[in-house]
CSV table of C-alpha atoms and ligand atoms in Angstrom, one decimal:
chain,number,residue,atom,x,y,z
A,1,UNK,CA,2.2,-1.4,-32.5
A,2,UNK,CA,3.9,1.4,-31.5
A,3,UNK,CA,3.7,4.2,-28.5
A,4,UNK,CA,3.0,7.7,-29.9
A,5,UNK,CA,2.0,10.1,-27.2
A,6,UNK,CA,2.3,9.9,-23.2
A,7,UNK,CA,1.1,12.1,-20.6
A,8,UNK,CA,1.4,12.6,-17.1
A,9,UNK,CA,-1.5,14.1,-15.4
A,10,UNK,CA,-2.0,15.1,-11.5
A,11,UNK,CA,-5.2,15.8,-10.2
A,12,UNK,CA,-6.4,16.7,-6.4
A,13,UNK,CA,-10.0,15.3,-6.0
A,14,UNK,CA,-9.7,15.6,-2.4
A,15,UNK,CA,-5.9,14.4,-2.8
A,16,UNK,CA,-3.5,14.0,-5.2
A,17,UNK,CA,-2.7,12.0,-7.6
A,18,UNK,CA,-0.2,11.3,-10.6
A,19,UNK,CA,-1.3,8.8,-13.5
A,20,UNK,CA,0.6,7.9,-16.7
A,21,UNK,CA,-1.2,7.7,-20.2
A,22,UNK,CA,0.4,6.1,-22.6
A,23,UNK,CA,-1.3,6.3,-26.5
A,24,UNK,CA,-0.7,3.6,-29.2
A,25,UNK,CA,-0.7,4.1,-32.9
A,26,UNK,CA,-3.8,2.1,-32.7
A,27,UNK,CA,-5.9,3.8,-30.6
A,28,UNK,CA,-5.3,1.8,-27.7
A,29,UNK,CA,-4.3,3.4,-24.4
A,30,UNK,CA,-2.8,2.0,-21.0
A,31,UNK,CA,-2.6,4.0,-17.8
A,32,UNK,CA,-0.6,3.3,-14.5
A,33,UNK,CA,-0.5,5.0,-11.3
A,34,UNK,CA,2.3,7.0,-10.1
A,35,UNK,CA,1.5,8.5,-6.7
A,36,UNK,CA,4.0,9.1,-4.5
A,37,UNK,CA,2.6,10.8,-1.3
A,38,UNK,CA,3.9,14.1,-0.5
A,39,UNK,CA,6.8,14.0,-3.5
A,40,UNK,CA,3.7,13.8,-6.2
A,41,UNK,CA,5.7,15.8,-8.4
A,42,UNK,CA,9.1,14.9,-8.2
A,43,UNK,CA,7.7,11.8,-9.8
A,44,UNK,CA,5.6,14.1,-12.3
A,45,UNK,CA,8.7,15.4,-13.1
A,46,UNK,CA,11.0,12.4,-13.7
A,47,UNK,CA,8.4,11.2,-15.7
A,48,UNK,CA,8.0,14.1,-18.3
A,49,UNK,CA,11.7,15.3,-18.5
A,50,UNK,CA,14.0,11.7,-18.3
A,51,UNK,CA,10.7,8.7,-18.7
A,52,UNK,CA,8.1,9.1,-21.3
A,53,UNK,CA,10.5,11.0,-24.2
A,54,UNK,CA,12.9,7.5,-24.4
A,55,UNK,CA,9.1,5.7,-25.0
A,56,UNK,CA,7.6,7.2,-27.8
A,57,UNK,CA,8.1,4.9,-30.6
A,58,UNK,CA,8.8,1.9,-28.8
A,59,UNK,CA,6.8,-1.7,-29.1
A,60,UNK,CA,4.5,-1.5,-26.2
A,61,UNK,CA,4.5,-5.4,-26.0
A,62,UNK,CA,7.8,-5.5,-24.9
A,63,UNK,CA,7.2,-5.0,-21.4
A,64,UNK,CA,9.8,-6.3,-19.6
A,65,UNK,CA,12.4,-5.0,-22.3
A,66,UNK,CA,11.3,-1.5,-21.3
A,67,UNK,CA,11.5,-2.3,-17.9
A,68,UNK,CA,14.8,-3.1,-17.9
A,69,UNK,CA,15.6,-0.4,-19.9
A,70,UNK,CA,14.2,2.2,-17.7
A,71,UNK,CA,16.2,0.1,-14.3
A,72,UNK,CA,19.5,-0.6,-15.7
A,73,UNK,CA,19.1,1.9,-18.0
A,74,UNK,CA,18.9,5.2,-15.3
A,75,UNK,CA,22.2,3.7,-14.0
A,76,UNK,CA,21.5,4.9,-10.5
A,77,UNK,CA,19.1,2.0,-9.6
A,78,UNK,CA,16.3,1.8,-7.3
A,79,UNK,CA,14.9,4.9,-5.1
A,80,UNK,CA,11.1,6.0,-4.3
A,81,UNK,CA,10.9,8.3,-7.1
A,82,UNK,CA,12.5,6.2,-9.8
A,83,UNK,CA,11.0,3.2,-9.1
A,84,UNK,CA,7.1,4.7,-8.8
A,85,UNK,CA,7.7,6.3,-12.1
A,86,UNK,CA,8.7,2.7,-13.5
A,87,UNK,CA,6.0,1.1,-12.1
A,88,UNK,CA,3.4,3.4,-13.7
A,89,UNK,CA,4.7,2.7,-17.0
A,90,UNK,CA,4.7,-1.1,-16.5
A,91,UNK,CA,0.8,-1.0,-15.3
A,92,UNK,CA,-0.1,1.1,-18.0
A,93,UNK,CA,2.1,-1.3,-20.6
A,94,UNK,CA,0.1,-4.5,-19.1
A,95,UNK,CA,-3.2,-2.6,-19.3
A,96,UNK,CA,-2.5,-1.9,-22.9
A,97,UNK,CA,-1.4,-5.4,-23.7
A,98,UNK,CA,-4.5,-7.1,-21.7
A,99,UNK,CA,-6.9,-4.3,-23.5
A,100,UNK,CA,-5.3,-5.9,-26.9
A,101,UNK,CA,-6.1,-9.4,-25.9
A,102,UNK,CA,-9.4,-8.9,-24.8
A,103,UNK,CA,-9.0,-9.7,-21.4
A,104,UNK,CA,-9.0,-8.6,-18.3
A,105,UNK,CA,-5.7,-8.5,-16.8
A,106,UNK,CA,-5.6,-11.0,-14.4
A,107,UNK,CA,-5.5,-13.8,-17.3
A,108,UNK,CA,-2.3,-12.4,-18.6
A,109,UNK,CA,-0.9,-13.7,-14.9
A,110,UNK,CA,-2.0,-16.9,-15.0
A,111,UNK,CA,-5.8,-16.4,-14.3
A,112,UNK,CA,-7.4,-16.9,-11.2
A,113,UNK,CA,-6.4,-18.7,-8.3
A,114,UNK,CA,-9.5,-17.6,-5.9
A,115,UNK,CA,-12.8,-15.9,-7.0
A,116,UNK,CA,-12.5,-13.6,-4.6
A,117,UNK,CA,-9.9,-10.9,-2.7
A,118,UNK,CA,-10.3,-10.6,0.6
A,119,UNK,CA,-9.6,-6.8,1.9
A,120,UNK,CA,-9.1,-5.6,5.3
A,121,UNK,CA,-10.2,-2.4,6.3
A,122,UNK,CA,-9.2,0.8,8.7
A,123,UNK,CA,-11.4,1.0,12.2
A,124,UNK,CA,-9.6,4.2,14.1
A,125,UNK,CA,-11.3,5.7,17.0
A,126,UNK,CA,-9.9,8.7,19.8
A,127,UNK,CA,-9.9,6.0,22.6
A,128,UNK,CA,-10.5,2.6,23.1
A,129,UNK,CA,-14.2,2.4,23.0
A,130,UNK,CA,-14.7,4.3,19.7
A,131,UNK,CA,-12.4,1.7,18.3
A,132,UNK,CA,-14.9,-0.7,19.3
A,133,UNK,CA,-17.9,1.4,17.6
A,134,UNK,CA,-15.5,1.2,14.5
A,135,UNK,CA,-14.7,-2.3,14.5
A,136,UNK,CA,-18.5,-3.1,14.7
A,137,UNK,CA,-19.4,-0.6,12.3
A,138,UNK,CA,-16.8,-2.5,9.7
A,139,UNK,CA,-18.2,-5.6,10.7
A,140,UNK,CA,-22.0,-4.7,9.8
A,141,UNK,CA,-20.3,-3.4,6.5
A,142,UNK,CA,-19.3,-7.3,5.9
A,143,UNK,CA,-15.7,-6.7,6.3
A,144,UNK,CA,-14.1,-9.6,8.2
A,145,UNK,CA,-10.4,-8.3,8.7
A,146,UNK,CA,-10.2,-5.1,9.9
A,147,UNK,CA,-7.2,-3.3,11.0
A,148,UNK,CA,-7.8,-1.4,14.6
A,149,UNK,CA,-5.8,1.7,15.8
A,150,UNK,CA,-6.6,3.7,18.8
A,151,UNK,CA,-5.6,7.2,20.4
A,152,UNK,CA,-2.8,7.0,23.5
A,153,UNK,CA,-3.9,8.1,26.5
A,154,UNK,CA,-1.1,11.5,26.7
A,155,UNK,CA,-0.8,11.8,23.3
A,156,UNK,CA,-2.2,14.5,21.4
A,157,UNK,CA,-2.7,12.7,18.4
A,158,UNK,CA,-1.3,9.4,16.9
A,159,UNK,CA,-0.8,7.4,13.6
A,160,UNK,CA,-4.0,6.1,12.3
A,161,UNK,CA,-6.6,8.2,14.3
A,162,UNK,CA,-8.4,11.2,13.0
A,163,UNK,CA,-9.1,14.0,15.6
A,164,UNK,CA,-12.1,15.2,13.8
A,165,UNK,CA,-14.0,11.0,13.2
A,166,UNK,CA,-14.2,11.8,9.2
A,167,UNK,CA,-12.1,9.2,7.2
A,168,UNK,CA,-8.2,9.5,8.2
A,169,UNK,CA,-6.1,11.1,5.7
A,170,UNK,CA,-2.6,11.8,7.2
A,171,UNK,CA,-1.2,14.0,4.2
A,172,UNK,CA,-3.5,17.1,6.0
A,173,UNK,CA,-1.3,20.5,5.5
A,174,UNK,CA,0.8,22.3,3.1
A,175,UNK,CA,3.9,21.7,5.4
A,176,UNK,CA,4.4,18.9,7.7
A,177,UNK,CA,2.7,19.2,10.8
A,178,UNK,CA,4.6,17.7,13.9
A,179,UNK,CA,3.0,15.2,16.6
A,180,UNK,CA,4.7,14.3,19.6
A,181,UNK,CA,5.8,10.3,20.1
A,182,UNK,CA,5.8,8.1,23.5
A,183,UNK,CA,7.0,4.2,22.6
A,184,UNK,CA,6.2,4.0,26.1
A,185,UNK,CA,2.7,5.3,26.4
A,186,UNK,CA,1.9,3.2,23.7
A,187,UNK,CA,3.2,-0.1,24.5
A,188,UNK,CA,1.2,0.1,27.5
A,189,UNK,CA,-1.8,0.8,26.1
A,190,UNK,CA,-2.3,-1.2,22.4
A,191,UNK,CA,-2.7,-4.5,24.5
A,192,UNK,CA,-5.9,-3.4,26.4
A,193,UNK,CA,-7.5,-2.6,23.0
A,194,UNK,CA,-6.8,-6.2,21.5
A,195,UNK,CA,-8.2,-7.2,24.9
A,196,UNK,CA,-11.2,-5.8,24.4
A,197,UNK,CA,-11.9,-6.5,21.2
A,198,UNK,CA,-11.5,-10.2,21.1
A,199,UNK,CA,-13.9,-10.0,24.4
A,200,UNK,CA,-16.4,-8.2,22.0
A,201,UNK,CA,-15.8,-9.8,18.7
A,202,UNK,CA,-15.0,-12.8,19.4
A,203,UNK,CA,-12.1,-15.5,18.1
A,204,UNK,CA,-13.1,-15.6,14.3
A,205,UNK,CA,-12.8,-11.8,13.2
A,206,UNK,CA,-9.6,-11.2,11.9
A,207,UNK,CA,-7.9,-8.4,13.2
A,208,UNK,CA,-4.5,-6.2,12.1
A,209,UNK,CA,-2.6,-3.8,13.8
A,210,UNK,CA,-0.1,-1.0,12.0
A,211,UNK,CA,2.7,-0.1,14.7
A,212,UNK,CA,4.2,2.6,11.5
A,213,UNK,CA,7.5,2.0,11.8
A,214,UNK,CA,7.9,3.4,15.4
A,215,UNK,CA,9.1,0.8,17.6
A,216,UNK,CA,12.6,-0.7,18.2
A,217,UNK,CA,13.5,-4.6,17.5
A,218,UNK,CA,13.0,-5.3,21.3
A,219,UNK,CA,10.0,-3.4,21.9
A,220,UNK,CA,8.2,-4.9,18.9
A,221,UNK,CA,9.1,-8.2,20.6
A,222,UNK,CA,7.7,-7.4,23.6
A,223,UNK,CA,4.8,-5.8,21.8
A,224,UNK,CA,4.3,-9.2,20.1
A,225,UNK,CA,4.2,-11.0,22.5
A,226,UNK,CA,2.0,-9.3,24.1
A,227,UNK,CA,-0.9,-9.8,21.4
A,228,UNK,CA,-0.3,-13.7,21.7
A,229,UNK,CA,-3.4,-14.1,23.2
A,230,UNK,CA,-5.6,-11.9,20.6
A,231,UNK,CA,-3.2,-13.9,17.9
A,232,UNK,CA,-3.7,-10.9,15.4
A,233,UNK,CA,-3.7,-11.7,11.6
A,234,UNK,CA,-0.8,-9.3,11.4
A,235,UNK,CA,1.6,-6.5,13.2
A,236,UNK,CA,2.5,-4.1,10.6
A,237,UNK,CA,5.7,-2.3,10.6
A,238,UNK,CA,7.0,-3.2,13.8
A,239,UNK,CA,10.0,-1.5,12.9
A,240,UNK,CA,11.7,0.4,10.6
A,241,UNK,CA,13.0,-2.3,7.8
A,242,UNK,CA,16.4,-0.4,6.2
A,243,UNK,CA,18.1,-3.0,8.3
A,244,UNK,CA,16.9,-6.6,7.5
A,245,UNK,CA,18.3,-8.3,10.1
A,246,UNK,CA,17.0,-6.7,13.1
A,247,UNK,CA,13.6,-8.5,12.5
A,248,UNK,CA,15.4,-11.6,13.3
A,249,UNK,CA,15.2,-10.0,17.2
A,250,UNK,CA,11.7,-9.9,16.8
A,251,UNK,CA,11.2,-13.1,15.9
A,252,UNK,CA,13.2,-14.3,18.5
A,253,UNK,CA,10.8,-12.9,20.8
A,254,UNK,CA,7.2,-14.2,19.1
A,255,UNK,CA,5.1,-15.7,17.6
A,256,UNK,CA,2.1,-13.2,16.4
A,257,UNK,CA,2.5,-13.1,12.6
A,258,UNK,CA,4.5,-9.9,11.3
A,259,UNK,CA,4.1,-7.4,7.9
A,260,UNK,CA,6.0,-5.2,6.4
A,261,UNK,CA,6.8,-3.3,2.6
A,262,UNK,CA,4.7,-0.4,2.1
A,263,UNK,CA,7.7,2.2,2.0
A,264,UNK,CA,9.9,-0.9,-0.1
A,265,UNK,CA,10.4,-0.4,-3.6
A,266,UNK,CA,12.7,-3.4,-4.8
A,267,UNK,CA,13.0,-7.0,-4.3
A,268,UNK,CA,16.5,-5.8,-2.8
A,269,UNK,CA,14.4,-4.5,0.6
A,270,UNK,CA,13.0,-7.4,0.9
A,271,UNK,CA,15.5,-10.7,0.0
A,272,UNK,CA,17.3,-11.3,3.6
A,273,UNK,CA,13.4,-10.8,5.1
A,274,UNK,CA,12.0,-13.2,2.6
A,275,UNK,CA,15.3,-15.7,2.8
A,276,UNK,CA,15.4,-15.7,5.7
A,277,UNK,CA,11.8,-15.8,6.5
A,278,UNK,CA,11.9,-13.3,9.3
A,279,UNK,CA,8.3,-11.5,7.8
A,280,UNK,CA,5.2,-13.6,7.1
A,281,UNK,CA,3.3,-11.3,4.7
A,282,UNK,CA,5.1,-8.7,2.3
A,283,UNK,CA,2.7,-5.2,1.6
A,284,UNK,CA,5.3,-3.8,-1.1
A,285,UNK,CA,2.6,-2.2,-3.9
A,286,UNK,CA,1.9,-2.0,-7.5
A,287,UNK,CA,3.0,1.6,-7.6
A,288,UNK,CA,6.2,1.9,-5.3
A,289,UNK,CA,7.5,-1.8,-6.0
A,290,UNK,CA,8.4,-1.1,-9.8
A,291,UNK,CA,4.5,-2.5,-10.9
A,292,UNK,CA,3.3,-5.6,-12.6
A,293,UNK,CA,6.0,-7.0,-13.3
A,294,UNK,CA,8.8,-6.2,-10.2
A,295,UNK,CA,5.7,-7.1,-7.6
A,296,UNK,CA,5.0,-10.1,-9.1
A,297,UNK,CA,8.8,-10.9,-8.8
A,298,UNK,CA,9.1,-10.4,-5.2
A,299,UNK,CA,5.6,-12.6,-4.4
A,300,UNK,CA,7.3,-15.3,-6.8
A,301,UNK,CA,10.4,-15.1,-4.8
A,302,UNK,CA,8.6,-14.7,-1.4
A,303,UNK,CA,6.3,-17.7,-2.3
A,304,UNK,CA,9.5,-20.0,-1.9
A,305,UNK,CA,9.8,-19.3,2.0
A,306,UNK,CA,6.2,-19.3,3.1
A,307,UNK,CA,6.0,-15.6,2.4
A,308,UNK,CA,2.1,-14.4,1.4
A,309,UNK,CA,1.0,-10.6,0.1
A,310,UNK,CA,-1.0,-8.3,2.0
A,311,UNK,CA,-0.2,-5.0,-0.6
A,312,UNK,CA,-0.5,-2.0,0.9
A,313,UNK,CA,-4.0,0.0,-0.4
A,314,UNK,CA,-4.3,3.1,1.8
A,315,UNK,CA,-6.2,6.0,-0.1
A,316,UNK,CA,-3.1,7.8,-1.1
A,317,UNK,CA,-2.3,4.7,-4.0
A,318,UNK,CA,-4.7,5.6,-6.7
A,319,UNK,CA,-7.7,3.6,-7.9
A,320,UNK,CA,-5.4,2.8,-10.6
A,321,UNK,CA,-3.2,1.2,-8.5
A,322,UNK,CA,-6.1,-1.0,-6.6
A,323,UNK,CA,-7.2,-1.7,-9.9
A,324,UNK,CA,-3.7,-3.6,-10.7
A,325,UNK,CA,-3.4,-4.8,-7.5
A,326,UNK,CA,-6.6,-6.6,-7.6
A,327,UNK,CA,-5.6,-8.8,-11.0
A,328,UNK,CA,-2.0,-9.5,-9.6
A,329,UNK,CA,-4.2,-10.5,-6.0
A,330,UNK,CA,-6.8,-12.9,-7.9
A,331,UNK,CA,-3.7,-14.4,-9.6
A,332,UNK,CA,-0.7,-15.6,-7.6
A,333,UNK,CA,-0.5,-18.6,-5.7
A,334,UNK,CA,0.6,-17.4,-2.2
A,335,UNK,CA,-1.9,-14.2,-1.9
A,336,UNK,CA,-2.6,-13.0,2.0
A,337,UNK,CA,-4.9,-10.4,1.9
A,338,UNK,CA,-5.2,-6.9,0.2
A,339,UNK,CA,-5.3,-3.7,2.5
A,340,UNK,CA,-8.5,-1.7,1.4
A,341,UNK,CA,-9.3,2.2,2.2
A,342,UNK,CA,-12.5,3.4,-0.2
A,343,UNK,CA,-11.4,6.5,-1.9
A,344,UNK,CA,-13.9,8.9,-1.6
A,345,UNK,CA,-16.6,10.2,-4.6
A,346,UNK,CA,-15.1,12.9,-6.4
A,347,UNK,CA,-11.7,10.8,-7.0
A,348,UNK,CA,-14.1,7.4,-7.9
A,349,UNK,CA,-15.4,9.9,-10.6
A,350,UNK,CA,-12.0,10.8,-11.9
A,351,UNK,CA,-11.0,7.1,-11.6
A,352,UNK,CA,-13.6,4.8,-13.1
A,353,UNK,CA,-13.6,1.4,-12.4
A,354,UNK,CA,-14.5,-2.1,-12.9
A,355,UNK,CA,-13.5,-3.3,-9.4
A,356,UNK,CA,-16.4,-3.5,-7.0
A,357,UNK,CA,-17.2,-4.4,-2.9
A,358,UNK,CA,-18.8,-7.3,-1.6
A,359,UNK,CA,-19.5,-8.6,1.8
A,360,UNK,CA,-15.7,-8.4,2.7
A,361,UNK,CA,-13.9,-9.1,-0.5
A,362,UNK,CA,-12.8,-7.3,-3.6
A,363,UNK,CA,-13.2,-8.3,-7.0
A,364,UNK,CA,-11.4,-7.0,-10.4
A,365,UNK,CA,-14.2,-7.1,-12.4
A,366,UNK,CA,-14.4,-8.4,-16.6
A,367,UNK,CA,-12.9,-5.8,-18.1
A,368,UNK,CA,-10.5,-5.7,-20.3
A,369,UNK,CA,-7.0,-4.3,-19.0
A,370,UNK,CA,-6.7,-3.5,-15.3
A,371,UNK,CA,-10.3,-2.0,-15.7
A,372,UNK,CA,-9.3,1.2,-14.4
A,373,UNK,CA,-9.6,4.8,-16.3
A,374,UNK,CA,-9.2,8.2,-16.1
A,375,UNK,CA,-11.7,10.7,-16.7
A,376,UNK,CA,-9.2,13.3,-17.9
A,377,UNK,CA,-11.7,16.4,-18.2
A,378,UNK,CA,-12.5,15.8,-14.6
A,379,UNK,CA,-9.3,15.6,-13.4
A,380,UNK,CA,-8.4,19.0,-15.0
A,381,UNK,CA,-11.4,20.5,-12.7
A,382,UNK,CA,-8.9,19.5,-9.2
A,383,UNK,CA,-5.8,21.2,-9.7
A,384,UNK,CA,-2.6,20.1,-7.5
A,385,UNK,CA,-2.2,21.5,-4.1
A,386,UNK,CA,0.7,20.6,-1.6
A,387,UNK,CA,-0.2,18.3,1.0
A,388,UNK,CA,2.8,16.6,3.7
A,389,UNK,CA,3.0,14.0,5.8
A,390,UNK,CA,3.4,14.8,9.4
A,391,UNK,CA,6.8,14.3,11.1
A,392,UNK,CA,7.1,13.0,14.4
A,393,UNK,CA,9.1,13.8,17.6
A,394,UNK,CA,10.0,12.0,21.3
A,395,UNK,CA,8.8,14.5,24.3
A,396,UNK,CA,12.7,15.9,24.5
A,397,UNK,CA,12.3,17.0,20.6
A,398,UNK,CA,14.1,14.3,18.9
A,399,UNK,CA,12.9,13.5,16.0
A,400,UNK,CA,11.4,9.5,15.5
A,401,UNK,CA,9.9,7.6,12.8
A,402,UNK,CA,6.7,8.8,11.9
B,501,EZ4,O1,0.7,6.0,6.3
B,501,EZ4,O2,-0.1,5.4,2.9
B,501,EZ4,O3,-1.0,0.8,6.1
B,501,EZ4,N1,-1.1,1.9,5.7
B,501,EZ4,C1,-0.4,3.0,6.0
B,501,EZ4,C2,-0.7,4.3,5.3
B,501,EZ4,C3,0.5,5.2,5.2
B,501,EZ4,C4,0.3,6.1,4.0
B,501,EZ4,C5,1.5,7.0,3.7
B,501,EZ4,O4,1.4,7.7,2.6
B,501,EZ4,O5,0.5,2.9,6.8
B,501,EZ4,O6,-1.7,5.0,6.0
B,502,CO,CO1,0.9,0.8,7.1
């Protein structure tokens, strides 16, 4: 079998997205996700001008061959861009290879290891007791982790929370917007929400909590420790991860149960974290972790230190992406949980899928493949339009992690 046409198309049902479609001499086709949000198409671009030319006539059973190819083969190595463009041809390689088998992905990885995926979900509200409404409202819903985020008492606005109550979708102008930061504010004020909550909800719910990057080692630790009492499921992104080792300061400090990956896209952001088991869950993706095949690697590697998955899922990783991450989910031994944002209608119409919601969990559905296609006429009725992320900055103006 051989690869004879490839396309990269981006569509903006409500946001945009990248996907690869790769063609076989047979008539079977193979599509991966390649969203990168807010640098949609740099990767667009590194796919048409430097990817998809070196694939046409290659064996698309070779899978890892062309992986390597396209890693060692760029010479430069690693990078958001690079890596999410590899990772969309991997997914749309196993999709092509499980469509030929007549099965549905997940049985290419070893079949299943649960019958079901359990998802958290995303309750946000403006202050403390609209995080409550959320957290019920998710709860009637069936979901039984949910991630909770609430608005700072001096802050304008804040990662997580939408001003206007519809569904949070950060990437919201066509050039960053800025929000102003206070470490302090906030640090003083997450506690009382976790408080609350477990008085409400109870011991058995499982709640999360997504810090985005913003804190430093010694504040996540007091942060941490903090939350004993609720013992969370997870804090996410205490702190920025470029250096490994400062989560060892964390850990010094406690016990509550830490996450972190969704900005990592090789095993090489990962290894001291995992080695040294300073992280408990890993949330590196399908489409920014090199795909199938790389992700798989680092939960393989991570499963020897006690490591579990939580991938990142937020709205701005395609259907696509969920798709693949649900078979690679079902599959490996030492899954955690799978971080779940429904996309909204017009982009489950562009996206068709076999994957479907019930009371809490996920499940990847029968299909062959990853069960996930494109509706391609559809997608040509959304046309790209530039959408940022917003930037952050301290009171005095410095700029901080957003
Ligand atoms: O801000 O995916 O856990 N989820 C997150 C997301 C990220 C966006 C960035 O594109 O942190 O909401
Ligand atoms: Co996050």
């Amino acid at each position: 079998m051989k690869i004879v046409s490839t396309r990269t198309i981006v569509t903006c049902p409500g946001r945009n997205f990248v996907t690869v479609k790769l063609e076989t001499d047979e008539g079977v086709w193979g599509i991966g996700d390649a969203t990168l949000n807010g640098r949609e198409l740099a990767v667009a671009t590194m796919l048409d001008e430097h990817v998809l030319p070196c694939l046409i006539g290659r064996d698309p059973g070779n899978i890892e061959d062309i992986w390597q190819y396209l890693y060692r083969g760029v010479y430069w190595r690693r990078g958001a861009v690079n890596m999410t463009a590899i990772a969309a041809v991997d997914t749309a390689l196993w999709d092509i290879k499980a469509k030929c088998a007549g099965m549905p992905l997940y049985q290419l990885l070893g079949g299943k290891s649960r019958e079901r995926v359990l998802v958290y979900g995303h309750a946000n509200g403006r202050d403390i007791s609209e995080t409550v409404e959320e957290v019920a409202r998710y709860q009637d819903m069936g979901y039984q982790a949910i991630r909770a985020q609430t608005g700072v008492p001096g802050l304008e606005s804040t990662y997580g929370v939408s001003n206007s109550r519809t569904s949070y979708e950060p990437a919201d102008a066509g050039l960053p917007s800025e929000h102003v930061w206070s470490s302090e504010r906030y640090l003083n004020h997450v506690p009382r929400l976790f408080e609350r909550l477990r008085s409400e909800f109870g011991d058995e719910l499982h709640l999360l909590h997504d810090v985005h990057h913003r804190l430093s080692p010694i504040e996540a630790g007091r942060l941490g420790k903090a939350l004993e009492p609720f013992h969370l499921f997870w804090l996410e992104d205490a702190v920025a991860a470029e250096n490994q080792a400062a989560f060892r300061l964390i850990r010094e400090h406690t016990t509550t149960p830490l996450a972190v990956g969704e900005v990592f896209n090789s095993i090489w952001d990962c290894k001291e974290l995992i080695e040294q088991q300073l992280v408990d869950y890993i949330r590196a993706s399908v489409v920014h972790a090199g795909g199938i095949s790389h992700l798989k690697r680092i939960f393989d590697f991570a499963s020897l230190y006690h490591v579990r998955s939580g991938s990142h899922g937020a709205t701005d990783l395609s259907p696509v992406c969920m798709g693949a991450a649900l078979h690679l989910d079902i599959a490996i031994p030492n899954f955690g949980i799978q971080e779940y944002m429904p996309h909204n209608e017009q982009t489950d119409d562009v996206f068709p899928h076999a994957y479907s919601f019930v009371n809490g969990h996920l499940f990847p559905g029968e299909t062959a493949g990853h069960g996930v296609d494109i509706d391609e006429k559809l997608a040509a009725k959304f046309p790209y339009k530039r959408a940022y992320l917003p930037i952050s900055r301290l009171t005095d103006g410095t700029l901080c992690n957003w």
